[in-house]
XYZ file of C-alpha atoms in Angstrom:
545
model
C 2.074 -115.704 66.688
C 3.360 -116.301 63.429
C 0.461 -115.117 61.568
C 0.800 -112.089 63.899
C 4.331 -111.615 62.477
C 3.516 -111.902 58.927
C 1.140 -109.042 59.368
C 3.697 -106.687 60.970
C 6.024 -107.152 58.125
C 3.646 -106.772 55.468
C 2.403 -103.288 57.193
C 5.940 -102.452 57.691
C 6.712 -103.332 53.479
C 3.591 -101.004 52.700
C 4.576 -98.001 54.590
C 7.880 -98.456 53.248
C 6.043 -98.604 50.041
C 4.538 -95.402 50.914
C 6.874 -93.375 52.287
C 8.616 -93.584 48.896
C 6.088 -93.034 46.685
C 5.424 -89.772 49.097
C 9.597 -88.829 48.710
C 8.772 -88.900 44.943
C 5.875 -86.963 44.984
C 7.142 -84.106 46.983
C 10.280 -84.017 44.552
C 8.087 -83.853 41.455
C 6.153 -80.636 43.119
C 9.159 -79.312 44.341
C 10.807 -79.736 40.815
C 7.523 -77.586 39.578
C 8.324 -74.546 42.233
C 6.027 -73.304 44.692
C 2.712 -72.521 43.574
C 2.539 -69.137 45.306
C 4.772 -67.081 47.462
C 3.670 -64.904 50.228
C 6.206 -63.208 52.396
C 5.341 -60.858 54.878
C 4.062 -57.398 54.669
C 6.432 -55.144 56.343
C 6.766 -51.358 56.400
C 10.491 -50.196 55.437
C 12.919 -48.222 57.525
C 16.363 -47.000 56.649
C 18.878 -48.637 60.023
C 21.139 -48.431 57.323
C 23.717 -45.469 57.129
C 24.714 -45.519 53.614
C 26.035 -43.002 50.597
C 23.290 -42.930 47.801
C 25.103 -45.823 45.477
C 23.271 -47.821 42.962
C 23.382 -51.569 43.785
C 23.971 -54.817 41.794
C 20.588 -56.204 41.666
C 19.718 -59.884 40.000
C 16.067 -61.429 39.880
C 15.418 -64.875 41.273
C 12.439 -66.969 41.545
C 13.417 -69.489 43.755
C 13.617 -68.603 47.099
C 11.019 -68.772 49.509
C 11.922 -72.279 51.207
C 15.401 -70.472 52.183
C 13.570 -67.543 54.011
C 11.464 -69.678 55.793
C 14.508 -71.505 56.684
C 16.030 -67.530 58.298
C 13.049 -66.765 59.798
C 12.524 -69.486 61.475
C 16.213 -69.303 63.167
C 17.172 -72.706 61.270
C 20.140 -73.515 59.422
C 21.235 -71.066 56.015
C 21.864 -72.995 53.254
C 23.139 -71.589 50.122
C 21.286 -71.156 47.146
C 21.959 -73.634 44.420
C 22.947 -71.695 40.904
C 19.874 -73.802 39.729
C 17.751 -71.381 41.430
C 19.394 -68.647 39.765
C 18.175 -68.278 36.736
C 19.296 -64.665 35.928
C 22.229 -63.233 37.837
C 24.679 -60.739 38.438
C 28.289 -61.561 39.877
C 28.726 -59.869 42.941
C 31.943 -58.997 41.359
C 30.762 -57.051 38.165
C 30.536 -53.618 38.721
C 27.196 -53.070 36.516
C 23.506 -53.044 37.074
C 20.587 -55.095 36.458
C 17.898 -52.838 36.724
C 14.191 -52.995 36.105
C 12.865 -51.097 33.497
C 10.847 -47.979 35.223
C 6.663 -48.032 34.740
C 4.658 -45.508 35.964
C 1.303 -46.564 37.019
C 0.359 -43.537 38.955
C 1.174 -40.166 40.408
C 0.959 -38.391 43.759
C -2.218 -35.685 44.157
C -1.517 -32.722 42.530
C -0.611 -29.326 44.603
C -2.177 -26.775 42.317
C -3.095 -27.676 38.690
C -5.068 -30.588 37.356
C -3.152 -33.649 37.799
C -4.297 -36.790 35.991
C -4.020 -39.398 38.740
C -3.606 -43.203 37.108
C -4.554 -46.717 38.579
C -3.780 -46.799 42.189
C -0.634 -49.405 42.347
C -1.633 -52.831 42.915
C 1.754 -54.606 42.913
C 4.536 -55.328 45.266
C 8.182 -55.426 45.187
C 9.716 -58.745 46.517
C 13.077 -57.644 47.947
C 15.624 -60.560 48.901
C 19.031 -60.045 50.719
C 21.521 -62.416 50.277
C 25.164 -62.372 50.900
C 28.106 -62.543 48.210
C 27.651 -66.618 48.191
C 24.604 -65.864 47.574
C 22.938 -67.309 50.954
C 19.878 -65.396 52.326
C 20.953 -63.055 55.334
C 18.159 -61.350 57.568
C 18.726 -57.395 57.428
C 16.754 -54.180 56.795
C 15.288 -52.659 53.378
C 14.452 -49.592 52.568
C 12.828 -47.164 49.600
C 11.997 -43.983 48.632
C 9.119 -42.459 49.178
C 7.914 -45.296 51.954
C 6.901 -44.685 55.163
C 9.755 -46.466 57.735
C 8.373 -48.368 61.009
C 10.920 -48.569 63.577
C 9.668 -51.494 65.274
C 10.315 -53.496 62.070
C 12.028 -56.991 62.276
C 14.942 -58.015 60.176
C 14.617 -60.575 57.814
C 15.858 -61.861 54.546
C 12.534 -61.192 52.420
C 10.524 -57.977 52.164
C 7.203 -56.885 50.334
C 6.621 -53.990 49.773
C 3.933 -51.913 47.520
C 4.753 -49.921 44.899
C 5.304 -46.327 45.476
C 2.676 -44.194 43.740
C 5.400 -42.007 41.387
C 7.905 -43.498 39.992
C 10.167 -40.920 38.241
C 12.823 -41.454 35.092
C 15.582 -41.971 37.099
C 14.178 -44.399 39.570
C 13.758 -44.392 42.873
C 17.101 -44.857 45.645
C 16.798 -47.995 48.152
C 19.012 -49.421 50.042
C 20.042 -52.887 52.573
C 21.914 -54.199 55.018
C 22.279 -56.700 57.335
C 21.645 -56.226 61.551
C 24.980 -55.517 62.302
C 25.322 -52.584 59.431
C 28.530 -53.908 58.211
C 27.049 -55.333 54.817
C 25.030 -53.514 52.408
C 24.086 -52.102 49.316
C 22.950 -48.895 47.588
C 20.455 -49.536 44.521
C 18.324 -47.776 41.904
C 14.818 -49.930 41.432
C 12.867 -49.623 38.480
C 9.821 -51.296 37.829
C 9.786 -54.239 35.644
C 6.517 -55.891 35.291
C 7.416 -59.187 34.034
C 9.742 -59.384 36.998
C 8.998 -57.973 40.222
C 11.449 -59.748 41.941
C 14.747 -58.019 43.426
C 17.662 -60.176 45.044
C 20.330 -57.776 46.442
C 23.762 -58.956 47.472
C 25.182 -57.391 50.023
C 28.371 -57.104 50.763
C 31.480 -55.096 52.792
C 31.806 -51.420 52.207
C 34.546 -49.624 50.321
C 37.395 -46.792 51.359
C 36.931 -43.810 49.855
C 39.654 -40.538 49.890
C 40.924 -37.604 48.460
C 42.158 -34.019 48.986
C 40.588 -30.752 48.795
C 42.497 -27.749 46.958
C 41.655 -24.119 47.153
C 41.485 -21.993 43.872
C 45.257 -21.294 45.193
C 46.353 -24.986 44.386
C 46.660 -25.226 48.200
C 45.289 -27.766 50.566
C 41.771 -26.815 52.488
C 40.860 -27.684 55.643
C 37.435 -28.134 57.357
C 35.497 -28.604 53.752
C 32.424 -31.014 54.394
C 32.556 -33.557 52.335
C 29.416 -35.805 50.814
C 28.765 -38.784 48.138
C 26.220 -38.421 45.195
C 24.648 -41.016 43.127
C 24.078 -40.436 38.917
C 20.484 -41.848 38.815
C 18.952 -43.090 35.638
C 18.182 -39.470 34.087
C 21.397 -38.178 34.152
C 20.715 -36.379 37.671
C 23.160 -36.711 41.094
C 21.188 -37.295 44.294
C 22.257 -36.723 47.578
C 24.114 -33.601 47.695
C 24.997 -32.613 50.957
C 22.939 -34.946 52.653
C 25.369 -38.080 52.993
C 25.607 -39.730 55.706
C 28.813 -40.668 55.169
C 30.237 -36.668 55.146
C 32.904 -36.035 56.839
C 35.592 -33.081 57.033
C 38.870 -32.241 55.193
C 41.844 -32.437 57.923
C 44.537 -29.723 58.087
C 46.145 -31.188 55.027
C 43.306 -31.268 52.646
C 42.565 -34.855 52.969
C 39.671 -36.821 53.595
C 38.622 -40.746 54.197
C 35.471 -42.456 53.912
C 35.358 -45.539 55.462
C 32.705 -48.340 55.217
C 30.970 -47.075 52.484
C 28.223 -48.910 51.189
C 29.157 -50.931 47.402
C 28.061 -49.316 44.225
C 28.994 -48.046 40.968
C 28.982 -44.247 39.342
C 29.255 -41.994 42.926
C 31.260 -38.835 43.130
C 32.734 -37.309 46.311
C 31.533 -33.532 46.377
C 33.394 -30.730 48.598
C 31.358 -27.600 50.368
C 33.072 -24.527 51.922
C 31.029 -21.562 52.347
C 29.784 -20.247 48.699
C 32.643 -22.676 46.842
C 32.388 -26.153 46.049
C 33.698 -28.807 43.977
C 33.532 -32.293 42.832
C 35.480 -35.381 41.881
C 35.563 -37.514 38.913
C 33.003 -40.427 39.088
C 34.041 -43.729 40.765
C 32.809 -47.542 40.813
C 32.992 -48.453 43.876
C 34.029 -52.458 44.803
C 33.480 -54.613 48.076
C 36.256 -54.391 50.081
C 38.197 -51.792 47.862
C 39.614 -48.382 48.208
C 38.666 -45.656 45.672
C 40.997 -42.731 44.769
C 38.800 -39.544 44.261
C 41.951 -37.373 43.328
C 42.091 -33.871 43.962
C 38.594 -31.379 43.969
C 39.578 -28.553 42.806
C 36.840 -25.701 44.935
C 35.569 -23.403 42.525
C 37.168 -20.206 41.958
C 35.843 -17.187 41.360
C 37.514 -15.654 38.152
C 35.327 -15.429 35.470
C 35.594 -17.480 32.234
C 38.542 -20.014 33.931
C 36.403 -23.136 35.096
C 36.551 -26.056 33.293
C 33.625 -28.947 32.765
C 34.420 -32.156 32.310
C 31.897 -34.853 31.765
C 30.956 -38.555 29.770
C 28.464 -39.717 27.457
C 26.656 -42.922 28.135
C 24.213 -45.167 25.902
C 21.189 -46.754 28.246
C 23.563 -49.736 28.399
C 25.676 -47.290 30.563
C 28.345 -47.779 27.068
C 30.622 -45.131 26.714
C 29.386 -42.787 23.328
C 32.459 -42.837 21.709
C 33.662 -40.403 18.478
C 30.283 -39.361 18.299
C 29.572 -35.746 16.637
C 27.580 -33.625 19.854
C 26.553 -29.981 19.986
C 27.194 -28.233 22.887
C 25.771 -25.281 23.967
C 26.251 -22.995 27.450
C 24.620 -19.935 27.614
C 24.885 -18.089 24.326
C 28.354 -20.206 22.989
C 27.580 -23.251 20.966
C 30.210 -25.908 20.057
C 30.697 -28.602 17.546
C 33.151 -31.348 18.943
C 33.527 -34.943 18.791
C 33.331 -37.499 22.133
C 36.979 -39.434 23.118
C 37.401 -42.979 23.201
C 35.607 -43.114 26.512
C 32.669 -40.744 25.629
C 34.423 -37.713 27.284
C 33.936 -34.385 25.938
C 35.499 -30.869 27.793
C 34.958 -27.730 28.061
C 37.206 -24.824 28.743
C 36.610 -20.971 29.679
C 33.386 -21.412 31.639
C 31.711 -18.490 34.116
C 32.342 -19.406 37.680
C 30.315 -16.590 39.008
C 27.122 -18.463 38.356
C 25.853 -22.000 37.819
C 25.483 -22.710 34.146
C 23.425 -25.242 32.133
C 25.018 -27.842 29.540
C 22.879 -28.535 27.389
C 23.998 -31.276 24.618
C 22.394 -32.244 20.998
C 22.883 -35.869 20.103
C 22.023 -37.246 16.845
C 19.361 -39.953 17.301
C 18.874 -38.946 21.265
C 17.837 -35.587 21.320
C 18.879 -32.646 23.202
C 19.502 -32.745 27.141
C 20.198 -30.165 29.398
C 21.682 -29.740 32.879
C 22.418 -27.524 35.364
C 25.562 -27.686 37.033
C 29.196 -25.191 37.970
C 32.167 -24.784 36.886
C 34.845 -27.230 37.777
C 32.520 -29.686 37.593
C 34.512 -32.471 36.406
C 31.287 -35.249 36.525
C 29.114 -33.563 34.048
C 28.112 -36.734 32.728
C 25.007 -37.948 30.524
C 23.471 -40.880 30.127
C 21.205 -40.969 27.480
C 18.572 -42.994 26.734
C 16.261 -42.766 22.983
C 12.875 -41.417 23.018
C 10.141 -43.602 24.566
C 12.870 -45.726 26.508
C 11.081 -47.146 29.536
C 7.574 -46.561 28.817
C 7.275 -48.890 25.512
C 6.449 -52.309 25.850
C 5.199 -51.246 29.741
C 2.006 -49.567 30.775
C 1.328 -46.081 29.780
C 2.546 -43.394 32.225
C -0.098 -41.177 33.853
C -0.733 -37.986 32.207
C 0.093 -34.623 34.509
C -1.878 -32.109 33.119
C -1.954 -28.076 33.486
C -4.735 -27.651 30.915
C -7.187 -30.054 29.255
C -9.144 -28.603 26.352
C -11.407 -29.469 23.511
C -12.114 -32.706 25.103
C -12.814 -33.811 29.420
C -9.966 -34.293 31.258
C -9.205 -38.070 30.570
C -7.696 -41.194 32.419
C -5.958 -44.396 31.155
C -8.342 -46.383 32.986
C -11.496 -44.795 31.454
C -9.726 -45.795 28.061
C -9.281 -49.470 28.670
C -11.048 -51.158 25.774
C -10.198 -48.579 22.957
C -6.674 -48.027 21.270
C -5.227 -44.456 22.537
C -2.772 -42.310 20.160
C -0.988 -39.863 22.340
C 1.313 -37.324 19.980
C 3.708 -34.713 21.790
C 3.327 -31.765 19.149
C 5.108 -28.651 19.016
C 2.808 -24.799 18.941
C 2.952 -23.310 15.705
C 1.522 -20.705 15.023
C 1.180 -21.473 11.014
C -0.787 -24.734 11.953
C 0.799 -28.435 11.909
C 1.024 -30.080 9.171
C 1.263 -33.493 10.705
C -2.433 -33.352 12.561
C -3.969 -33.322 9.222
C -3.106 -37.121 9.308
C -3.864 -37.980 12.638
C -7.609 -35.565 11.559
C -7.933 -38.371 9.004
C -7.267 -41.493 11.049
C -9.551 -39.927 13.832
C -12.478 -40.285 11.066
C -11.546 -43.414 9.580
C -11.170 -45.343 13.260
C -12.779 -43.009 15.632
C -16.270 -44.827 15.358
C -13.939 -48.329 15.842
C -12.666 -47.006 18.965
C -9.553 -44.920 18.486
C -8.607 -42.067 20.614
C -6.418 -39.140 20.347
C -4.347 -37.217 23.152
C -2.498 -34.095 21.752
C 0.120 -33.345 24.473
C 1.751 -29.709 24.059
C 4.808 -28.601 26.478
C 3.983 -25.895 28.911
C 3.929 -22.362 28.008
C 6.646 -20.487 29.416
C 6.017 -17.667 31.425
C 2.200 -17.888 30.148
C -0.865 -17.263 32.269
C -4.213 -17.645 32.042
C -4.852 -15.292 29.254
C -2.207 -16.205 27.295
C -3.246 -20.035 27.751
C -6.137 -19.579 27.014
C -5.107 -18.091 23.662
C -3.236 -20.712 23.209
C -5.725 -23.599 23.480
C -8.193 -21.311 21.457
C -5.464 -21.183 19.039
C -5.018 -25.309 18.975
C -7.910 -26.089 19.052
C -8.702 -24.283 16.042
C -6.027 -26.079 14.250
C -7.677 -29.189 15.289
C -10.122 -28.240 12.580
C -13.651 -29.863 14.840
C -11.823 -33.217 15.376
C -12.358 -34.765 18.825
C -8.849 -34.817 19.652
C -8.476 -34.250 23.205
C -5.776 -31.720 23.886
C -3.434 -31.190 27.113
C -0.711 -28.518 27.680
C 2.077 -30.321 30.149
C 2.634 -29.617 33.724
C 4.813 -27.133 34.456
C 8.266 -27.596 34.439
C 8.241 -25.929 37.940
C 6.317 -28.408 39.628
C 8.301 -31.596 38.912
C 10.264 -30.616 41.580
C 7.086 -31.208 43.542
C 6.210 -34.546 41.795
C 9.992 -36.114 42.207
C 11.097 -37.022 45.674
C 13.322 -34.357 47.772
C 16.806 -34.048 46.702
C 16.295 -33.806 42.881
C 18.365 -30.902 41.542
C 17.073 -28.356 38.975
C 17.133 -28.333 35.566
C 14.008 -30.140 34.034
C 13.386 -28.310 30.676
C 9.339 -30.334 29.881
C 6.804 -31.548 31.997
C 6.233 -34.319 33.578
C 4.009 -36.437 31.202
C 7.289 -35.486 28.548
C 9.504 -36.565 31.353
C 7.667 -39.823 31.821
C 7.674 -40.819 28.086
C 10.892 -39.614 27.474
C 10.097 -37.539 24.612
C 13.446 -35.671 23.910
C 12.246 -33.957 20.475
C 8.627 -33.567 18.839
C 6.847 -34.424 17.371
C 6.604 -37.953 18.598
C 3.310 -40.414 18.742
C 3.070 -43.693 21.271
C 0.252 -45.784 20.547
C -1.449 -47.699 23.568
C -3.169 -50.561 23.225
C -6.755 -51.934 24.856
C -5.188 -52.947 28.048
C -3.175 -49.636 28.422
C 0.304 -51.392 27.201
C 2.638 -48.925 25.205
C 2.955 -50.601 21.926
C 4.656 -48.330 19.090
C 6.686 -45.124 19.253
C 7.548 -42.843 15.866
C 8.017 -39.125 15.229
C 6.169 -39.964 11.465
C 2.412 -39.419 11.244
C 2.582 -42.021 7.909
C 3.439 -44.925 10.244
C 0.554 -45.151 12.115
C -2.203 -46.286 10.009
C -1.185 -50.355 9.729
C -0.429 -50.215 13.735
C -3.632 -48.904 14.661
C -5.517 -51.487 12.343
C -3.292 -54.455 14.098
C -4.527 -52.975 17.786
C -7.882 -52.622 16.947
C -8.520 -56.199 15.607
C -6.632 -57.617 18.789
């Protein structure tokens, strides 16, 4: 018996032992992270009645153990700020947002698109509330296909959508009961795919409606828009948060999801009119002012709008040109990168368009009494350098077969944006001569020309005849830009008019040519200049990678 009992409490000391040397083991892998993260793979759908307002959005890594935690109906714990390694207070009214890529586009409608790699990545989406504990709720995204049977949950996956403009794409979340949510702009990031958003209580919202008589209007629908990344409100008209102006003029938005840079916009018939922009905070009640619906004398509207650096920084006492119609003017931006404009038509929409010293010109259509006429401006190449190379939407290929990214993988691509000239281009002379010294080493050029106005097929044809000439028997592989016209078609619904280039000039950002981006073997946007002498020592440094 004794023996007996000596054996028991040796077995019990060893898996005592054990069980601690397990305890330390799981800590030590647990201190390492999971090794791989799979959530599950749900189709989107938007339960979520929200205005079109860009979120607060902060990348974690840590997170899966507290979604299995939701999902399996057991206790939420919060988040320790350990696992946050980069985050955005739910307090601060700016954005984290991803960096756009563009890895493909949709099929084209009439000309030859160039289609790139189908997307092969996901978007991890986690919800969260303001303490930053995960809260089961619904996600969705542009250009995704909803499923109404879908569960809610605190982690989604969801793949890529196949075009992926400038300005990003709209999403938004909430929780199951609707009452906390968020309006985001995603843009992809490839070194972080991850997306927390916080979601928390909506905002009040009001404001009055004037006549061109100074008096109050009545029965005026009225809508929220969100400034996306190129400068370009969404959602006009198409709210679901409008509502009407009462016998007084006024209006109130209630619950209205969180968000900064919205504007309230007022329709009546033929007249309209919008507010000034507003930030938007949990819990908080916005003042849109008075919108002014606009009148019908010619030359007495007035445009109002702000510059913005891609930090969303106010352009302050910076020397713009400004030019409507056939009237240019010199001015200087206020303190908050404000600029105005006085004696504008308000028989007819107008476009701004703006000339900005190291950003280029922009344009944009809007009315008069348009007191949100705001830019944000962003240099050339901004989001495609240091990311993969856009996909190339082409009405015309010439002097060389119509050409994909992927075929190039393995060679170093330079892709120039030139201007037409008609007394040749100096600047191709250069890239002639690199051509022969590195062509045989595997460099490739893409000459990228904006669309010809107006032009048909003659007159294209004319044109490529005429470039291709210029290209003096170099292989250079030549492309004249989608039209301008068809953007419409490659951006999803809602985008208003205005675009000025194509889209492969929209998806590089290329503001003012010339302007060369040099891609590297693996299709990675490396370099970016508008001069032709740069280029030599970069391409040697690709090709010997």
């Amino acid at each position: 018996m004794d023996r007996r009992w000596h054996f028991t409490l040796a077995a019990v000391a060893v898996a005592f032992v054990a069980a601690i040397a397990g305890g330390w083991a799981l800590r030590h892998l647990a201190g390492q992270g999971p090794a791989e993260r799979a959530g599950p793979d749900v189709s989107v759908v938007d339960p979520c009645a929200g205005p079109d307002l860009e979120a607060r959005v902060v990348r974690v890594d840590a997170f899966a153990d507290r979604v299995a935690e939701i999902d399996a109906g057991g206790e939420t714990a919060p988040i320790e700020p350990n696992d946050l390694p980069t985050a955005v207070a739910p307090s601060e009214p700016n954005l984290t947002v991803p960096a756009a890529e563009f890895p493909a586009g949709p099929a084209p409608v009439e000309p030859t698109v160039l289609q790139g790699e189908p997307p092969a990545n996901l978007i991890d989406i986690f919800l969260v509330d303001s303490e930053m504990r995960p809260i089961p709720g619904f996600v969705t995204l542009e250009g995704m296909v909803g499923d109404p049977d879908v569960e809610p949950s605190a982690f989604f996956s969801i793949p890529e959508p196949v075009f992926q403009p400038p300005g990003g794409l709209l999403g938004s979340a909430c929780d199951e009961s609707g009452l906390l949510g968020r309006r985001f702009i995603w843009r992809r990031d490839p070194k972080s795919p991850e997306l927390t958003v916080v979601l928390e209580g909506g905002a009040a919202v009001f404001g009055r409606v004037l006549g061109t008589d100074r008096k109050p209007v009545g029965g005026a629908r009225i809508a929220l828009q969100t400034l996306m990344l190129d400068n370009r409100w969404r959602g006009e008209g198409g709210s679901p948060y409008a509502t009407t102006s009462d016998g007084g003029g006024n209006f109130y938005l209630d619950g209205v999801f969180v968000g900064p840079r919205v504007r309230c916009v007022a329709f009546l018939g033929t007249l309209s009119g919008q507010s000034r922009s507003l930030d938007l905070t949990p819990a908080g009640v916005a003042e849109a002012g008075e919108i002014l619906l606009a009148g019908r004398a010619a030359g007495s509207g007035i445009i109002r709008g702000r510059l913005t650096d891609e930090q969303d920084l106010p352009l302050a006492g910076r020397a713009i040109t400004v030019r409507v119609e056939r009237v240019t003017q010199e001015m200087v931006t206020d303190a908050g990168g404000g600029y105005t404009l006085t004696d504008m038509p308000t028989d007819r929409p107008v476009t701004v368009t703006i000339d900005v010293p190291t950003y280029g010109t922009w344009s944009r259509a809007t009315t008069a009494d348009d007191f949100a006429c705001d830019f944000q401006l962003v240099p050339q190449g901004w989001g495609a350098l240091g990311h993969e190379a856009p996909p190339l939407f082409a009405a015309t290929w010439f002097n060389h077969a119509p050409t994909t990214w992927k075929d190039l993988r393995g060679r170093v691509a330079l892709l120039t944006f030139r201007d037409f000239r008609m007394d040749g281009d100096a600047g191709l002379a250069t890239i002639r001569h690199l051509l022969a010294d590195f062509g045989a080493r595997g460099l490739v050029v893409i000459a990228v020309y904006n669309h010809l106005p107006g032009g048909g097929g003659v007159a294209q044809d004319l044109v490529t005849a005429h470039i291709t000439g210029v290209f003096e028997g170099a292989p250079i592989a030549g492309m004249l830009d989608s039209d301008p016209a068809l953007v419409a078609d490659l951006m999803p619904p809602g985008r208003p008019p205005g675009v000025a280039a194509g889209a492969t000039h929209w998806l590089y950002q290329v503001h003012e040519r010339p302007a060369s981006f040099l891609i590297d073997k693996k299709g990675i946007v490396r370099h970016m200049t508008a001069k032709e002498n740069n280029l030599r020592e970069w391409i040697v440094e690709l090709l010997e990678e």
